[in-house]
Tab-separated table of N, CA and C in Angstrom:
chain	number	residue	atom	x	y	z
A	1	UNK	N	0.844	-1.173	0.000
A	1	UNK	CA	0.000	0.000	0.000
A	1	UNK	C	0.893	1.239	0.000
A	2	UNK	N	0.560	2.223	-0.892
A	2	UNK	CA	1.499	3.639	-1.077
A	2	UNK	C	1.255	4.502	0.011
A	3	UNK	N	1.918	4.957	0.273
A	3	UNK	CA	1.657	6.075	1.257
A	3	UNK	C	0.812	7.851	1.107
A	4	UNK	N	0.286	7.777	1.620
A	4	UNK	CA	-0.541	9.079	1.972
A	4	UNK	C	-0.131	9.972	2.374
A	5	UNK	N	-0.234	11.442	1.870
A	5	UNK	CA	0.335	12.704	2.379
A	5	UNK	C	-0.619	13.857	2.080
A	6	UNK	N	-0.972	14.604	3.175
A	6	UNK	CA	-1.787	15.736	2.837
A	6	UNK	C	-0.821	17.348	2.568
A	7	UNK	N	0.198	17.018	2.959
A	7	UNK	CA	1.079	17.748	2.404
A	7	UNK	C	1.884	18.063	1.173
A	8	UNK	N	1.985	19.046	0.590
A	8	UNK	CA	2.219	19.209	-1.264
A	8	UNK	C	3.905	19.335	-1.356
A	9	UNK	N	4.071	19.104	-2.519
A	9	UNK	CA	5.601	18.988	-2.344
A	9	UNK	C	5.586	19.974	-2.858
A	10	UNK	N	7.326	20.327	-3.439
A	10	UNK	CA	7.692	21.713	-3.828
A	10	UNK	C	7.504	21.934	-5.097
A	11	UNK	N	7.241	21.314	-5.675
A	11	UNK	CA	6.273	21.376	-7.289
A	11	UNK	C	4.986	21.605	-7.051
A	12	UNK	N	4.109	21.333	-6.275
A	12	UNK	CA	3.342	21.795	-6.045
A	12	UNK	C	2.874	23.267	-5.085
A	13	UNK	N	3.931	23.330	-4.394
A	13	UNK	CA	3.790	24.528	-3.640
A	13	UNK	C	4.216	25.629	-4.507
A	14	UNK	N	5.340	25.223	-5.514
A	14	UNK	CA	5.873	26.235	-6.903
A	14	UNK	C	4.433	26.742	-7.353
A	15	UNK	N	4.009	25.693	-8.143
A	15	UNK	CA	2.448	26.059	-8.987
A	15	UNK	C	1.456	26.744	-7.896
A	16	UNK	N	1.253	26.872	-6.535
A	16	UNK	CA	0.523	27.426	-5.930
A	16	UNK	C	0.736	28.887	-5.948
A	17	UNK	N	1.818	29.701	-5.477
A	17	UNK	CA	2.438	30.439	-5.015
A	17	UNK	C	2.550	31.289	-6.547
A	18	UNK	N	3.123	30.769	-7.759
A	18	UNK	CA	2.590	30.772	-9.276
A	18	UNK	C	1.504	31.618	-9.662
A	19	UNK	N	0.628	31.462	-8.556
A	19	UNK	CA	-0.876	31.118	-8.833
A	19	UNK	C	-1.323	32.905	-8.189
A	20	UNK	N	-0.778	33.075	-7.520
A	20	UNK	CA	-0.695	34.390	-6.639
A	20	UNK	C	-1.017	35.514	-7.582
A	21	UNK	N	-1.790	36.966	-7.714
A	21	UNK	CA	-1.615	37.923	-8.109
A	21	UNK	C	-0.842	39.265	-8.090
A	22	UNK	N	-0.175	39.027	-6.701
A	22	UNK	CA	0.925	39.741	-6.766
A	22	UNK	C	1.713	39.551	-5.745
A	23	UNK	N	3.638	39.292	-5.975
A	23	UNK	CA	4.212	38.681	-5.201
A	23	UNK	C	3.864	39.459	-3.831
A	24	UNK	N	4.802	39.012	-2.569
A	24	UNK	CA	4.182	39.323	-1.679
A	24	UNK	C	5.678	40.270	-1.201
A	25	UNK	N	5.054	40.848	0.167
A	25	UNK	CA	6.379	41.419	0.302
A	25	UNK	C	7.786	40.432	0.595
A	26	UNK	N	7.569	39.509	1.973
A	26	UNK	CA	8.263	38.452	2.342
A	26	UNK	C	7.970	37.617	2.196
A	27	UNK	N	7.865	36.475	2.395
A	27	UNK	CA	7.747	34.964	2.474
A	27	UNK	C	8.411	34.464	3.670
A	28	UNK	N	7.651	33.757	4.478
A	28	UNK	CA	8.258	33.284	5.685
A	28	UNK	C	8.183	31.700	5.481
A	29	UNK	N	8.961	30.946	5.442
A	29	UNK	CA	8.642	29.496	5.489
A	29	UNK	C	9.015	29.216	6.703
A	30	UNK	N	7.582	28.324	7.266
A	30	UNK	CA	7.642	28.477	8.745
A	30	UNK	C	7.392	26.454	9.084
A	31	UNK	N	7.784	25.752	8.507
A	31	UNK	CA	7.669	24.267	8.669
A	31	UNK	C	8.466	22.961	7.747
A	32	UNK	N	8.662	22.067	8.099
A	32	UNK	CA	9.427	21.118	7.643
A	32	UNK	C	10.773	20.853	8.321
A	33	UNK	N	11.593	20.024	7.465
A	33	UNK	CA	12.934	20.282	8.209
A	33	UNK	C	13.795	20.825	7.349
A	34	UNK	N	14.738	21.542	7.925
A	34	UNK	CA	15.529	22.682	7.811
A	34	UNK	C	16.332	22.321	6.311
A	35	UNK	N	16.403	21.166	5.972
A	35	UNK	CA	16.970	21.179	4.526
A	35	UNK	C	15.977	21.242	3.542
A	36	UNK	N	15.015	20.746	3.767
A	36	UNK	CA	13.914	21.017	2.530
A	36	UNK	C	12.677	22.335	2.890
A	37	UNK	N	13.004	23.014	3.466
A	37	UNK	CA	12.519	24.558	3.973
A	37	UNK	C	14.015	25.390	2.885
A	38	UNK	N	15.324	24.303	3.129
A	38	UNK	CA	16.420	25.934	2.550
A	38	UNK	C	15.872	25.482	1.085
A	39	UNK	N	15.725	23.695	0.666
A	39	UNK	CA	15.558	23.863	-1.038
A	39	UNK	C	14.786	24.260	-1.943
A	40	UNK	N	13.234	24.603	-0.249
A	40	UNK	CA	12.399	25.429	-1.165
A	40	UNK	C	12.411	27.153	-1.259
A	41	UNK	N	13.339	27.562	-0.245
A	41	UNK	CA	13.622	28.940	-0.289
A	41	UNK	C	14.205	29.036	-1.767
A	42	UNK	N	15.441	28.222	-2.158
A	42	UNK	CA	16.181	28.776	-3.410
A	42	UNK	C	15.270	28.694	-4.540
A	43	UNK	N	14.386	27.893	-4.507
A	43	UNK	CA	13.768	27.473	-6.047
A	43	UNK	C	12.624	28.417	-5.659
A	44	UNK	N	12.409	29.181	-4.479
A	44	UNK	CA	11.341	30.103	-4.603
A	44	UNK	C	12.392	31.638	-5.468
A	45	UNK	N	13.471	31.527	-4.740
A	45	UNK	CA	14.140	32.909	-5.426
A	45	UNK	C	14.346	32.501	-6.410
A	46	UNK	N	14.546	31.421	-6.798
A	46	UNK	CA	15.039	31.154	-8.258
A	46	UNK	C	14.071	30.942	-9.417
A	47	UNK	N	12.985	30.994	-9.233
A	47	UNK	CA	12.089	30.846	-9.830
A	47	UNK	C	11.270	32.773	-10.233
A	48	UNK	N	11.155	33.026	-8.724
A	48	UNK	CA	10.182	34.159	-8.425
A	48	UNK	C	10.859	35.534	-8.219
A	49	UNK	N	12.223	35.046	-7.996
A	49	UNK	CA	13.317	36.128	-7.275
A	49	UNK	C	12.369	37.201	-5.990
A	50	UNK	N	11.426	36.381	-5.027
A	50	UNK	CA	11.010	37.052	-4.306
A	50	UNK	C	12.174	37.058	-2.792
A	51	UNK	N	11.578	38.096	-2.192
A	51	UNK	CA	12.350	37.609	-0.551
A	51	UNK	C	11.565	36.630	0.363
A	52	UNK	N	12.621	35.568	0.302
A	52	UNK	CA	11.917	34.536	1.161
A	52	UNK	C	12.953	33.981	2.136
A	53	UNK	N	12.477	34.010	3.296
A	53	UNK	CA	13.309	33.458	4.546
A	53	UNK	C	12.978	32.165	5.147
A	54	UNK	N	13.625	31.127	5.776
A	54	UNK	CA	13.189	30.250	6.589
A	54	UNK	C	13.309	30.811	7.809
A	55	UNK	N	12.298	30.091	8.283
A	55	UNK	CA	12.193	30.854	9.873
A	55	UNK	C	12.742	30.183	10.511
A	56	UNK	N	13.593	30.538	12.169
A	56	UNK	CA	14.043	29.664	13.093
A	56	UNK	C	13.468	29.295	14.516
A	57	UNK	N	13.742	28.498	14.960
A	57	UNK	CA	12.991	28.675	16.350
A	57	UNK	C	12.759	29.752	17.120
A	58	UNK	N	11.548	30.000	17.439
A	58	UNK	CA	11.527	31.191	18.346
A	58	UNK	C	11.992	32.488	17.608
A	59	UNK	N	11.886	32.800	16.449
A	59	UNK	CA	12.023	33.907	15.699
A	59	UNK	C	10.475	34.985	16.131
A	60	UNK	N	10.952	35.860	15.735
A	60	UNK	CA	9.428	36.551	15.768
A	60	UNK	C	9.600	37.517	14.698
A	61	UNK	N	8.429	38.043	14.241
A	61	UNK	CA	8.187	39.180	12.998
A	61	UNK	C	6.948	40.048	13.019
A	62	UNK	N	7.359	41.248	12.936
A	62	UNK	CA	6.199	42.315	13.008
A	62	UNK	C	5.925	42.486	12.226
A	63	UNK	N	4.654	42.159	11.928
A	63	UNK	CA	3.822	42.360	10.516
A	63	UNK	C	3.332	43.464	10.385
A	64	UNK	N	3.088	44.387	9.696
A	64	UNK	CA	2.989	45.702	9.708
A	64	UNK	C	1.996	45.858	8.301
């Protein structure tokens, strides 16, 4: 039996984000583990050239 995931991979999170009408200011990626959070940061700049950060523990951000 294959396994089940309600979670989208980074081809799919690409085409979502894609999907957007106008980039955003930041991008916070705030889940996963820390190597596939950095491989979707690059293929987000590399794709979108937006600013996108992974977040760290206990970070905080003022949304304004």
């Amino acid at each position: 039996m294959g396994q089940f995931s309600a979670h989208a991979g980074k081809s799919e999170l690409l085409r979502w984000l894609g999907g957007l009408q106008a980039p955003p200011k930041k991008t916070w990626l705030t889940h996963g583990e820390p190597a596939a959070a950095q491989a979707l940061q690059a293929a987000i700049k590399e794709k979108f050239q937006w600013d996108v950060a992974v977040a760290r523990y206990l970070d905080t951000v003022e949304l304004a």
